[in-house]
Short mmCIF file of C-alpha atoms and ligand atoms in Angstrom, two decimals:
data_model
loop_
_atom_site.label_atom_id
_atom_site.label_comp_id
_atom_site.label_asym_id
_atom_site.label_seq_id
_atom_site.Cartn_x
_atom_site.Cartn_y
_atom_site.Cartn_z
CA MET A 1 0.09 0.05 -0.12
CA ALA A 2 1.38 3.37 -1.23
CA GLU A 3 1.88 6.08 1.73
CA TYR A 4 1.50 9.06 1.14
CA LYS A 5 4.42 11.66 3.07
CA ASN A 6 3.92 15.32 4.83
CA LEU A 7 6.49 18.15 2.54
CA ILE A 8 7.81 19.82 5.50
CA ASN A 9 10.77 22.14 3.98
CA GLY A 10 10.70 20.23 0.95
CA GLU A 11 11.50 17.38 2.22
CA TRP A 12 8.63 14.30 1.70
CA VAL A 13 8.53 12.92 5.59
CA ALA A 14 6.79 10.20 7.47
CA GLY A 15 3.87 11.45 10.10
CA ALA A 16 3.58 10.36 14.00
CA SER A 17 0.99 7.48 12.45
CA VAL A 18 -1.08 7.19 9.12
CA SER A 19 -4.44 7.07 8.22
CA ARG A 20 -5.99 4.92 5.93
CA ASN A 21 -7.92 7.00 2.90
CA ILE A 22 -11.25 5.53 2.33
CA ASN A 23 -13.64 5.15 -0.81
CA PRO A 24 -17.16 6.44 0.53
CA SER A 25 -18.45 4.26 -2.72
CA ASP A 26 -16.46 1.01 -1.52
CA THR A 27 -15.32 1.00 2.24
CA ALA A 28 -12.87 -2.51 1.08
CA ASP A 29 -11.05 0.52 -1.44
CA VAL A 30 -8.70 1.89 0.36
CA VAL A 31 -7.47 4.30 -1.81
CA GLY A 32 -3.95 5.00 -0.12
CA GLU A 33 -2.42 5.27 3.72
CA TYR A 34 -1.47 9.03 4.54
CA ALA A 35 0.48 10.75 7.14
CA GLN A 36 -0.55 11.82 10.37
CA ALA A 37 1.13 14.84 11.86
CA ASP A 38 1.31 14.95 15.47
CA ALA A 39 1.68 19.18 16.86
CA ALA A 40 5.57 18.93 16.45
CA GLN A 41 5.59 18.57 12.52
CA ALA A 42 3.34 21.24 12.66
CA LYS A 43 5.62 23.41 14.13
CA LEU A 44 8.37 22.45 11.81
CA ALA A 45 6.33 23.23 8.92
CA VAL A 46 5.26 26.52 9.98
CA GLN A 47 8.72 27.08 10.78
CA ALA A 48 9.89 26.38 7.06
CA ALA A 49 7.27 28.23 6.23
CA ARG A 50 8.67 31.25 8.25
CA ALA A 51 12.92 30.81 6.83
CA ALA A 52 11.41 30.54 2.88
CA PHE A 53 9.26 33.79 3.22
CA ARG A 54 12.32 36.24 2.70
CA SER A 55 12.70 34.88 -0.54
CA TRP A 56 9.84 33.93 -1.89
CA SER A 57 8.15 37.54 -0.84
CA LEU A 58 11.21 39.03 -3.27
CA SER A 59 11.01 36.15 -5.83
CA THR A 60 9.85 37.92 -9.36
CA PRO A 61 6.56 38.08 -10.69
CA GLN A 62 7.75 35.90 -13.57
CA GLN A 63 8.78 33.33 -11.63
CA ARG A 64 6.23 32.63 -9.67
CA PHE A 65 3.77 33.31 -13.22
CA ASP A 66 5.92 30.02 -14.57
CA ILE A 67 5.29 27.92 -11.31
CA LEU A 68 1.86 28.07 -10.97
CA ASP A 69 1.15 28.50 -14.56
CA ARG A 70 2.71 25.05 -15.38
CA ALA A 71 1.27 23.36 -12.10
CA GLY A 72 -2.15 24.74 -13.96
CA SER A 73 -1.38 23.08 -17.09
CA THR A 74 0.20 19.68 -15.43
CA ILE A 75 -3.29 19.71 -13.08
CA LEU A 76 -5.65 19.83 -16.73
CA ALA A 77 -3.52 17.42 -18.49
CA ARG A 78 -4.19 14.93 -15.40
CA LYS A 79 -7.50 16.01 -14.95
CA GLU A 80 -9.33 12.58 -15.57
CA GLU A 81 -6.93 10.46 -13.67
CA LEU A 82 -6.99 12.94 -10.72
CA GLY A 83 -10.44 13.26 -11.02
CA ARG A 84 -10.84 9.62 -10.57
CA LEU A 85 -8.34 9.73 -7.54
CA LEU A 86 -10.95 12.82 -6.01
CA SER A 87 -14.09 10.71 -6.81
CA ARG A 88 -12.64 7.89 -5.66
CA GLU A 89 -11.73 9.66 -2.17
CA GLU A 90 -14.65 11.75 -1.85
CA GLY A 91 -17.47 10.07 -3.46
CA LYS A 92 -18.54 12.58 -6.06
CA THR A 93 -19.73 11.28 -9.39
CA LEU A 94 -16.74 10.54 -11.92
CA PRO A 95 -18.02 13.84 -14.60
CA GLU A 96 -18.40 16.05 -11.17
CA GLY A 97 -14.31 14.84 -9.95
CA ILE A 98 -12.93 15.57 -13.07
CA GLY A 99 -14.73 18.96 -13.09
CA GLU A 100 -13.42 19.88 -10.17
CA VAL A 101 -10.08 18.92 -10.98
CA GLY A 102 -10.66 21.07 -14.30
CA ARG A 103 -11.62 24.19 -12.15
CA ALA A 104 -8.26 23.82 -9.84
CA GLY A 105 -6.38 23.99 -13.36
CA GLN A 106 -7.90 26.79 -14.47
CA ILE A 107 -7.37 28.59 -10.88
CA PHE A 108 -3.68 28.15 -10.83
CA LYS A 109 -3.93 29.06 -14.42
CA PHE A 110 -5.68 32.80 -13.34
CA PHE A 111 -3.62 33.50 -10.52
CA ALA A 112 -0.31 32.63 -12.70
CA GLY A 113 -1.63 36.21 -14.49
CA GLU A 114 -2.23 37.79 -11.21
CA ALA A 115 0.97 37.28 -10.17
CA LEU A 116 2.17 39.48 -13.05
CA ARG A 117 -1.15 41.68 -12.91
CA ILE A 118 0.21 42.99 -8.53
CA GLY A 119 0.13 46.66 -9.39
CA GLY A 120 0.21 49.84 -7.32
CA GLU A 121 -1.07 53.00 -7.36
CA ILE A 122 0.28 57.02 -6.88
CA VAL A 123 -0.87 59.41 -6.33
CA PRO A 124 -0.11 63.61 -5.35
CA SER A 125 0.03 64.71 -2.07
CA VAL A 126 -1.61 67.15 -0.43
CA ARG A 127 1.26 68.60 0.40
CA PRO A 128 4.30 70.02 -1.92
CA GLY A 129 6.72 68.49 -3.17
CA MET A 130 5.56 64.79 -2.25
CA THR A 131 3.89 61.62 -3.76
CA VAL A 132 2.18 58.62 -2.15
CA GLU A 133 2.18 55.36 -3.38
CA MET A 134 0.22 52.74 -2.75
CA ILE A 135 1.84 49.61 -2.59
CA ARG A 136 0.84 46.00 -2.16
CA GLU A 137 2.72 43.31 -0.48
CA PRO A 138 2.23 39.67 0.65
CA LEU A 139 1.43 39.07 4.46
CA GLY A 140 3.34 36.04 5.82
CA VAL A 141 2.63 32.27 6.30
CA ILE A 142 -0.57 31.55 5.89
CA GLY A 143 -2.28 29.29 7.24
CA MET A 144 -5.03 26.69 5.74
CA ILE A 145 -7.22 24.31 6.58
CA THR A 146 -9.27 22.93 4.09
CA PRO A 147 -13.40 20.96 4.16
CA TRP A 148 -13.74 17.53 2.70
CA ASN A 149 -16.33 18.45 0.26
CA PHE A 150 -13.81 20.10 -2.55
CA PRO A 151 -10.98 18.08 -2.25
CA ILE A 152 -9.22 19.38 -4.79
CA ALA A 153 -10.54 23.41 -5.81
CA ILE A 154 -10.66 24.64 -2.28
CA PRO A 155 -7.03 24.24 -1.82
CA ALA A 156 -6.57 25.28 -5.01
CA TRP A 157 -8.30 28.59 -4.09
CA LYS A 158 -6.39 29.15 -1.30
CA ILE A 159 -3.30 28.06 -2.06
CA ALA A 160 -2.50 29.54 -5.76
CA PRO A 161 -3.67 33.20 -5.04
CA ALA A 162 -1.35 33.25 -1.70
CA LEU A 163 2.05 32.31 -3.45
CA ALA A 164 0.50 34.43 -6.42
CA TYR A 165 1.07 37.30 -4.52
CA GLY A 166 4.30 35.88 -2.32
CA ASN A 167 3.07 34.10 0.53
CA THR A 168 4.48 31.28 2.15
CA VAL A 169 2.28 28.22 3.12
CA VAL A 170 1.31 25.61 5.29
CA ILE A 171 -1.54 23.46 4.49
CA LYS A 172 -4.01 20.88 6.60
CA PRO A 173 -6.77 19.22 4.24
CA ALA A 174 -9.61 17.53 5.66
CA ASP A 175 -8.63 14.13 7.45
CA LEU A 176 -11.35 12.56 5.28
CA VAL A 177 -10.11 13.52 2.16
CA PRO A 178 -5.87 14.02 1.95
CA GLY A 179 -5.09 12.80 -1.40
CA SER A 180 -6.50 15.73 -3.96
CA THR A 181 -4.16 18.07 -1.71
CA TRP A 182 -1.00 15.67 -1.18
CA GLU A 183 -1.21 15.58 -5.48
CA ILE A 184 -1.58 19.29 -6.14
CA VAL A 185 1.05 19.93 -3.22
CA ASN A 186 3.32 17.57 -5.75
CA ILE A 187 2.48 18.99 -8.56
CA LEU A 188 3.40 22.54 -7.20
CA VAL A 189 7.36 20.99 -5.81
CA GLU A 190 7.45 19.70 -9.63
CA SER A 191 6.95 22.56 -11.00
CA GLY A 192 9.81 24.41 -9.69
CA LEU A 193 8.46 25.75 -6.29
CA PRO A 194 11.89 25.92 -3.54
CA ALA A 195 11.28 24.45 -0.28
CA GLY A 196 9.43 25.72 2.25
CA VAL A 197 7.38 28.18 0.17
CA LEU A 198 4.63 25.18 0.18
CA ASN A 199 4.06 22.81 2.77
CA LEU A 200 1.60 20.42 3.82
CA VAL A 201 0.63 18.54 7.29
CA MET A 202 -2.88 15.59 7.28
CA GLY A 203 -3.78 14.80 10.22
CA ARG A 204 -6.56 15.85 12.37
CA GLY A 205 -8.07 19.19 13.14
CA SER A 206 -8.26 19.10 16.77
CA VAL A 207 -4.17 18.48 16.40
CA VAL A 208 -2.21 19.78 13.47
CA GLY A 209 -5.06 22.55 12.59
CA ASP A 210 -4.66 23.42 16.33
CA ALA A 211 -1.26 23.53 16.13
CA ILE A 212 -1.33 25.99 12.93
CA VAL A 213 -3.34 28.26 14.36
CA GLY A 214 -2.06 28.60 17.96
CA SER A 215 1.54 29.50 15.93
CA PRO A 216 2.31 33.26 16.82
CA ASP A 217 4.68 32.45 13.01
CA VAL A 218 1.32 32.15 10.56
CA ASP A 219 0.27 35.85 9.66
CA ALA A 220 -2.94 35.11 8.59
CA VAL A 221 -5.24 31.66 8.48
CA SER A 222 -7.62 30.96 5.40
CA PHE A 223 -10.57 28.89 7.06
CA THR A 224 -13.36 26.73 4.74
CA GLY A 225 -15.68 24.70 7.12
CA SER A 226 -18.08 24.22 9.21
CA VAL A 227 -19.57 27.16 11.78
CA ALA A 228 -18.80 25.60 14.60
CA THR A 229 -14.75 24.89 13.83
CA GLY A 230 -14.61 28.21 11.73
CA ARG A 231 -15.56 30.61 15.07
CA SER A 232 -13.76 28.46 17.18
CA ILE A 233 -11.24 29.29 14.83
CA GLY A 234 -11.99 33.14 14.10
CA ALA A 235 -11.72 33.64 17.81
CA LYS A 236 -8.40 31.86 18.72
CA CYS A 237 -6.87 34.10 15.77
CA PHE A 238 -8.21 36.88 17.15
CA ALA A 239 -6.80 36.96 20.57
CA ALA A 240 -3.66 36.20 18.78
CA GLY A 241 -4.00 39.46 16.72
CA GLN A 242 -3.96 36.90 12.92
CA LYS A 243 -6.01 37.95 9.78
CA VAL A 244 -8.37 35.55 9.30
CA GLN A 245 -10.70 34.59 6.45
CA LEU A 246 -13.82 32.03 7.55
CA GLU A 247 -16.07 30.50 4.78
CA MET A 248 -18.53 28.09 6.41
CA GLY A 249 -21.86 27.23 6.24
CA GLY A 250 -25.28 27.53 4.33
CA LYS A 251 -29.47 27.37 4.65
CA ASN A 252 -29.46 28.78 0.95
CA PRO A 253 -32.98 28.90 -0.62
CA MET A 254 -34.01 28.89 -4.21
CA VAL A 255 -37.56 31.63 -4.69
CA VAL A 256 -40.05 29.94 -7.00
CA ILE A 257 -42.17 32.35 -7.78
CA ASP A 258 -45.91 31.39 -10.09
CA ASP A 259 -44.33 32.43 -12.74
CA ALA A 260 -41.16 31.10 -13.24
CA ASP A 261 -40.47 28.56 -16.34
CA LEU A 262 -41.34 25.26 -14.37
CA GLY A 263 -38.53 23.25 -16.63
CA VAL A 264 -36.51 25.66 -15.53
CA ALA A 265 -36.87 26.06 -11.68
CA VAL A 266 -37.18 22.15 -11.32
CA ASP A 267 -33.28 21.92 -12.89
CA ALA A 268 -32.37 24.52 -11.06
CA CYS A 269 -33.08 23.39 -8.05
CA LEU A 270 -32.77 19.43 -9.11
CA ASN A 271 -28.80 20.47 -9.38
CA GLY A 272 -28.97 23.17 -6.43
CA ALA A 273 -30.42 20.75 -4.07
CA PHE A 274 -29.16 16.99 -5.42
CA PHE A 275 -25.85 17.09 -7.34
CA SER A 276 -22.84 16.55 -5.87
CA THR A 277 -24.81 15.07 -3.16
CA GLY A 278 -25.99 18.10 -1.41
CA GLN A 279 -22.37 18.24 -0.01
CA ARG A 280 -22.14 21.74 -1.18
CA CYS A 281 -22.05 24.43 1.06
CA THR A 282 -24.24 26.41 -1.82
CA ALA A 283 -26.93 23.71 -1.87
CA SER A 284 -30.24 24.57 -2.52
CA SER A 285 -31.42 23.29 1.24
CA ARG A 286 -34.63 25.72 1.53
CA LEU A 287 -37.32 25.84 -2.07
CA ILE A 288 -39.28 28.69 -1.13
CA VAL A 289 -42.41 28.30 -3.26
CA THR A 290 -45.39 30.69 -4.47
CA ASP A 291 -48.94 28.88 -4.39
CA GLY A 292 -50.31 29.21 -8.03
CA ILE A 293 -47.24 27.10 -9.48
CA HIS A 294 -46.38 24.66 -5.72
CA ASP A 295 -48.20 21.72 -6.79
CA ARG A 296 -47.00 21.45 -10.06
CA PHE A 297 -43.27 22.23 -9.04
CA VAL A 298 -43.67 19.77 -6.13
CA ALA A 299 -45.00 16.87 -8.49
CA ALA A 300 -42.43 18.18 -11.52
CA LEU A 301 -39.60 17.57 -9.29
CA THR A 302 -40.53 14.65 -7.11
CA GLU A 303 -40.87 12.44 -10.05
CA LYS A 304 -37.17 13.53 -11.41
CA MET A 305 -35.79 13.43 -8.16
CA ARG A 306 -36.64 9.93 -7.11
CA ALA A 307 -35.55 8.62 -11.14
CA LEU A 308 -32.11 10.17 -10.41
CA ARG A 309 -29.63 6.93 -10.28
CA VAL A 310 -27.86 6.75 -6.64
CA GLY A 311 -24.65 4.33 -7.08
CA HIS A 312 -20.49 3.95 -6.91
CA ALA A 313 -18.92 7.19 -7.64
CA LEU A 314 -17.21 5.44 -10.42
CA ALA A 315 -20.10 4.04 -12.33
CA ALA A 316 -20.87 5.46 -15.81
CA ASP A 317 -24.89 5.33 -14.80
CA THR A 318 -24.11 7.15 -11.40
CA GLN A 319 -26.15 10.81 -11.17
CA ILE A 320 -26.05 11.03 -7.44
CA GLY A 321 -22.84 9.34 -5.30
CA PRO A 322 -22.44 8.02 -1.76
CA VAL A 323 -22.41 10.40 1.05
CA VAL A 324 -18.83 11.13 2.56
CA ASP A 325 -18.82 8.73 5.57
CA ALA A 326 -20.67 6.98 7.86
CA LYS A 327 -20.96 10.04 10.04
CA GLN A 328 -22.53 12.13 7.54
CA LEU A 329 -24.95 9.87 6.39
CA LYS A 330 -26.12 9.08 10.56
CA GLN A 331 -26.16 13.05 10.74
CA ASP A 332 -28.60 13.31 7.04
CA LEU A 333 -31.02 10.22 8.52
CA ASP A 334 -31.32 12.20 12.10
CA TYR A 335 -32.23 15.23 10.00
CA ILE A 336 -35.01 13.39 8.23
CA GLY A 337 -36.17 11.94 11.19
CA ILE A 338 -36.54 15.26 12.82
CA ALA A 339 -38.39 17.31 9.12
CA ARG A 340 -41.01 14.12 10.01
CA GLY A 341 -41.24 14.46 13.33
CA GLU A 342 -41.91 18.50 12.94
CA GLY A 343 -45.10 17.41 10.52
CA GLY A 344 -42.85 17.36 7.26
CA ILE A 345 -43.90 14.87 4.82
CA VAL A 346 -40.35 12.99 3.13
CA VAL A 347 -40.42 11.81 -0.26
CA GLY A 348 -37.08 9.53 -0.85
CA GLY A 349 -34.32 9.75 2.15
CA GLU A 350 -33.94 5.92 1.89
CA GLU A 351 -31.06 4.06 2.73
CA VAL A 352 -30.23 2.54 -0.76
CA LYS A 353 -27.36 -0.93 -1.20
CA ARG A 354 -25.32 -1.40 -4.74
CA ASP A 355 -23.01 -4.28 -5.22
CA THR A 356 -20.58 -2.89 -2.51
CA GLU A 357 -20.66 -1.17 0.50
CA GLY A 358 -21.30 2.86 0.37
CA PHE A 359 -23.00 5.19 2.43
CA PHE A 360 -25.78 5.28 -0.49
CA LEU A 361 -28.65 7.47 0.19
CA ALA A 362 -31.72 8.30 -2.34
CA PRO A 363 -32.11 11.88 -1.94
CA ALA A 364 -34.93 13.56 -0.35
CA LEU A 365 -38.08 16.19 -0.56
CA VAL A 366 -39.39 17.45 2.46
CA THR A 367 -42.78 19.36 1.62
CA GLY A 368 -45.15 21.15 4.14
CA THR A 369 -42.25 22.78 5.88
CA THR A 370 -42.72 26.19 7.78
CA ASN A 371 -38.90 28.07 7.32
CA ALA A 372 -39.26 27.93 11.13
CA MET A 373 -38.79 24.12 11.25
CA ARG A 374 -34.83 22.52 12.22
CA ILE A 375 -35.09 21.34 8.97
CA ASN A 376 -34.84 24.94 7.62
CA ARG A 377 -32.72 26.79 10.08
CA GLU A 378 -29.70 24.08 10.06
CA GLU A 379 -27.53 22.76 7.74
CA VAL A 380 -28.15 19.00 6.92
CA PHE A 381 -25.56 18.84 4.56
CA GLY A 382 -26.73 16.23 2.43
CA PRO A 383 -29.31 15.21 -0.47
CA VAL A 384 -32.34 16.33 1.57
CA ALA A 385 -34.41 19.67 0.32
CA SER A 386 -37.44 20.81 1.76
CA VAL A 387 -40.05 22.90 0.10
CA ILE A 388 -41.70 26.00 2.40
CA ARG A 389 -45.32 27.12 0.47
CA VAL A 390 -45.90 31.20 0.73
CA LYS A 391 -48.49 33.40 -0.68
CA ASP A 392 -46.73 35.76 -3.10
CA TYR A 393 -43.05 36.66 -3.85
CA GLU A 394 -42.88 39.85 -1.08
CA GLU A 395 -43.12 36.61 1.64
CA ALA A 396 -40.85 34.88 -0.54
CA LEU A 397 -37.97 37.19 -0.44
CA ALA A 398 -39.02 37.61 3.35
CA THR A 399 -38.76 33.75 4.33
CA ALA A 400 -35.83 33.88 1.87
CA ASN A 401 -33.91 36.41 4.30
CA ASP A 402 -35.02 34.62 7.30
CA THR A 403 -31.86 32.87 8.25
CA GLU A 404 -28.66 33.05 10.32
CA PHE A 405 -27.09 32.24 6.91
CA GLY A 406 -26.03 34.45 3.79
CA LEU A 407 -24.30 32.40 1.41
CA SER A 408 -26.02 32.20 -2.11
CA THR A 409 -29.44 32.41 -2.90
CA GLY A 410 -31.85 32.41 -6.16
CA ILE A 411 -34.73 33.25 -8.09
CA CYS A 412 -37.09 31.56 -10.99
CA THR A 413 -39.14 33.97 -12.77
CA THR A 414 -39.98 35.26 -15.79
CA SER A 415 -39.99 38.59 -14.77
CA LEU A 416 -37.25 41.27 -15.15
CA LYS A 417 -39.32 43.70 -12.29
CA TYR A 418 -38.97 40.37 -9.74
CA ALA A 419 -35.36 39.63 -10.74
CA SER A 420 -33.78 42.86 -10.15
CA HIS A 421 -36.06 43.48 -6.91
CA PHE A 422 -34.79 39.41 -5.53
CA LYS A 423 -31.03 40.57 -6.23
CA ARG A 424 -30.75 43.69 -4.72
CA HIS A 425 -32.68 42.38 -1.39
CA ALA A 426 -31.54 39.13 -1.43
CA GLN A 427 -29.36 38.98 2.05
CA ALA A 428 -26.40 36.95 0.03
CA GLY A 429 -22.71 36.76 -0.99
CA MET A 430 -24.15 34.95 -4.12
CA VAL A 431 -27.58 35.47 -6.44
CA MET A 432 -28.52 33.49 -9.45
CA VAL A 433 -31.35 34.39 -11.37
CA ASN A 434 -33.14 31.07 -13.01
CA ALA A 435 -29.66 28.97 -12.18
CA ALA A 436 -29.24 26.76 -9.33
CA THR A 437 -27.23 28.21 -6.16
CA ALA A 438 -24.69 25.46 -6.58
CA GLY A 439 -21.99 26.41 -9.60
CA VAL A 440 -19.96 29.13 -9.88
CA ASP A 441 -17.14 30.96 -12.12
CA TYR A 442 -13.40 30.69 -10.80
CA HIS A 443 -12.70 34.70 -11.71
CA VAL A 444 -15.01 36.44 -9.42
CA PRO A 445 -15.59 36.55 -5.58
CA PHE A 446 -16.95 34.23 -3.99
CA GLY A 447 -18.07 34.22 -0.48
CA GLY A 448 -21.10 34.77 1.97
CA ARG A 449 -22.67 37.27 4.11
CA LYS A 450 -24.20 36.64 7.98
CA GLY A 451 -23.06 33.87 10.04
CA SER A 452 -21.98 31.90 6.77
CA SER A 453 -18.73 34.52 6.07
CA TYR A 454 -15.92 36.35 8.22
CA GLY A 455 -13.38 38.57 6.52
CA ALA A 456 -12.34 39.48 2.97
CA ARG A 457 -13.41 37.75 -0.24
CA GLU A 458 -12.21 34.41 -2.06
CA GLN A 459 -11.28 33.81 -5.52
CA GLY A 460 -10.85 36.19 -8.79
CA ALA A 461 -8.80 39.77 -8.10
CA TYR A 462 -10.60 39.98 -5.01
CA ALA A 463 -8.49 37.27 -3.69
CA ARG A 464 -5.99 40.32 -3.50
CA GLU A 465 -8.03 41.64 -0.29
CA PHE A 466 -7.02 38.58 1.75
CA TYR A 467 -3.62 37.52 0.48
CA THR A 468 -1.65 41.16 0.54
CA THR A 469 -1.87 44.27 2.88
CA VAL A 470 -1.55 47.45 1.42
CA LYS A 471 2.13 49.88 2.76
CA THR A 472 1.50 53.89 1.89
CA ALA A 473 4.63 54.98 1.56
CA TYR A 474 5.42 59.14 1.33
CA VAL A 475 8.44 60.59 -1.11
CA ASN A 476 9.81 64.10 -0.58
CA ALA A 477 10.99 64.05 -3.94
CA GLY A 478 11.45 68.27 -3.04
P1 NAP B 1 -15.25 20.97 9.59
O1 NAP B 1 -15.63 19.52 10.39
O2 NAP B 1 -15.73 22.27 10.38
O3 NAP B 1 -13.79 20.81 9.24
C1 NAP B 1 -13.16 21.91 8.72
C2 NAP B 1 -12.10 21.96 8.68
O4 NAP B 1 -11.46 22.14 9.70
C3 NAP B 1 -11.25 20.16 8.62
O5 NAP B 1 -10.42 19.89 7.81
C4 NAP B 1 -10.93 19.84 10.00
O6 NAP B 1 -10.32 18.88 10.13
C5 NAP B 1 -10.40 21.06 10.74
N1 NAP B 1 -10.98 20.94 12.41
C6 NAP B 1 -11.75 20.59 12.97
N2 NAP B 1 -11.80 20.75 13.87
C7 NAP B 1 -10.84 21.79 14.18
C8 NAP B 1 -9.95 23.03 14.94
N3 NAP B 1 -10.04 22.76 16.65
N4 NAP B 1 -8.69 23.48 14.64
C9 NAP B 1 -8.63 23.84 13.19
N5 NAP B 1 -9.04 22.84 12.99
C10 NAP B 1 -10.13 22.23 12.86
O7 NAP B 1 -15.55 21.36 8.27
P2 NAP B 1 -16.34 19.80 7.49
O8 NAP B 1 -16.86 19.25 8.00
O9 NAP B 1 -14.97 19.60 6.73
O10 NAP B 1 -17.07 19.83 6.03
C11 NAP B 1 -18.43 20.45 5.94
C12 NAP B 1 -18.75 22.22 6.20
O11 NAP B 1 -17.87 23.02 5.54
C13 NAP B 1 -19.82 22.27 5.72
O12 NAP B 1 -20.23 23.28 7.26
C14 NAP B 1 -20.06 23.38 4.67
O13 NAP B 1 -21.20 24.30 4.45
C15 NAP B 1 -18.56 23.87 4.63
N6 NAP B 1 -18.00 24.37 3.76
C16 NAP B 1 -17.79 25.91 3.38
C17 NAP B 1 -17.47 26.42 2.13
C18 NAP B 1 -17.68 27.75 2.14
O14 NAP B 1 -17.08 28.24 0.55
N7 NAP B 1 -18.69 28.62 2.32
C19 NAP B 1 -17.25 25.79 1.27
C20 NAP B 1 -17.35 23.72 1.61
C21 NAP B 1 -17.20 23.62 2.29
P3 NAP B 1 -10.49 17.12 10.42
O15 NAP B 1 -10.03 16.90 8.59
O16 NAP B 1 -9.73 17.11 11.73
O17 NAP B 1 -12.33 17.13 9.99
#
């Protein structure tokens, strides 16, 4: 069995122990054994990143462009193979796995270009003879902690901008899915990244993640994951004076109003709620539907949902892969039970048996719910969506905004008036019109409001707000 090691200061080193990476479509399939670092190794990784910072921060934009661009090309050239690995370790279908790898490649290419586009500003001073320069500089050592549901895209959208703007990195991927991050780290090494600039420490969040966050040598922390973990990390960063960026959960509403195109609405909700097994922070988990279209919408969505084929992520006819592990499956089933107990009517949501032992769950639609129910207030993070019936657009908008989350939101309508009003008044970081709440571009900002996010946006040129700091220089030429 291959053992994949941690990368510290350019050396592949064994961990304190190993963890088996298990395929959720087939628990007899072990993807590999991955080193588990301890707190001491995490400290060494941070020290390596600290030592490498000076020279990397002074590297030329061309050098950074070349490495990131080369890595992007390699990822794209290997996307079928890496997509297969991703689907094996996380359980999303092979097309979804390959698609996510392609996205990672595009992200590296985009941020290769950003390395060349770092600019500043020069303005006249209010004082005679002076000029003022505003210059962007890297922050230093960035600690990164990532979740299991996008095993390659999220590490890519943190690592690529951090390196492009001249920072050094220590990354801890989710313990459930270390394989995809290991591959991009290895590709970056092979693309010519100097020792110490990027360090990989795999292992448990409570051990390795905690050691990274608590280190005085880490200047900033970029975290994606649950609200509970994010808030505790945020509090530690604040206490330590570290810059922090938190991308957390969602309870994303999709509004469907009477004048919607039924086919467009059903497809957007089917995709948003159930694709990638509903394990997306941007998944549409609350479907808010007005009276006039409610019954037709529920009937059409139920029919399409029941026709989705659940199975092994690598099987050609699978549309919905397994849930990621036994713990998440239990959480999904618990929430389906909670919804039923609250008076919701559940269609689907049964455990499914296949030829292999995996965590297969039929998608579930819960009707007859109100926005006050737990099923509509708490993130499930599985293929489970509920329908809330409302009388009109105004009630739909108010219901959509009545949540502590604010990541993504959407509306299906053929009316320019309602689409424009919704775009303006929806309280979320991302708004979709006649499109699923999940599924975004890689060259524009990504992030939410309210309880979903904290700090600067990720992705696109906006990523520089987090990964750089601004220096104001006054020059007296007189
Ligand atoms: P999680 O349980 O919060 O874990 C996220 C990461 O934090 C993992 O690497 C985890 O390590 C680590 N961690 C756990 N405890 C820690 C601690 N005390 N100190 C430092 N690190 C610690 O979340 P998850 O279950 O992996 O991911 C699902 C969640 O992510 C959902 O809520 C989803 O909405 C959210 N998400 C948000 C976005 C977004 O951009 N807004 C995108 C994707 C996912 P382990 O490996 O040990 O678990």
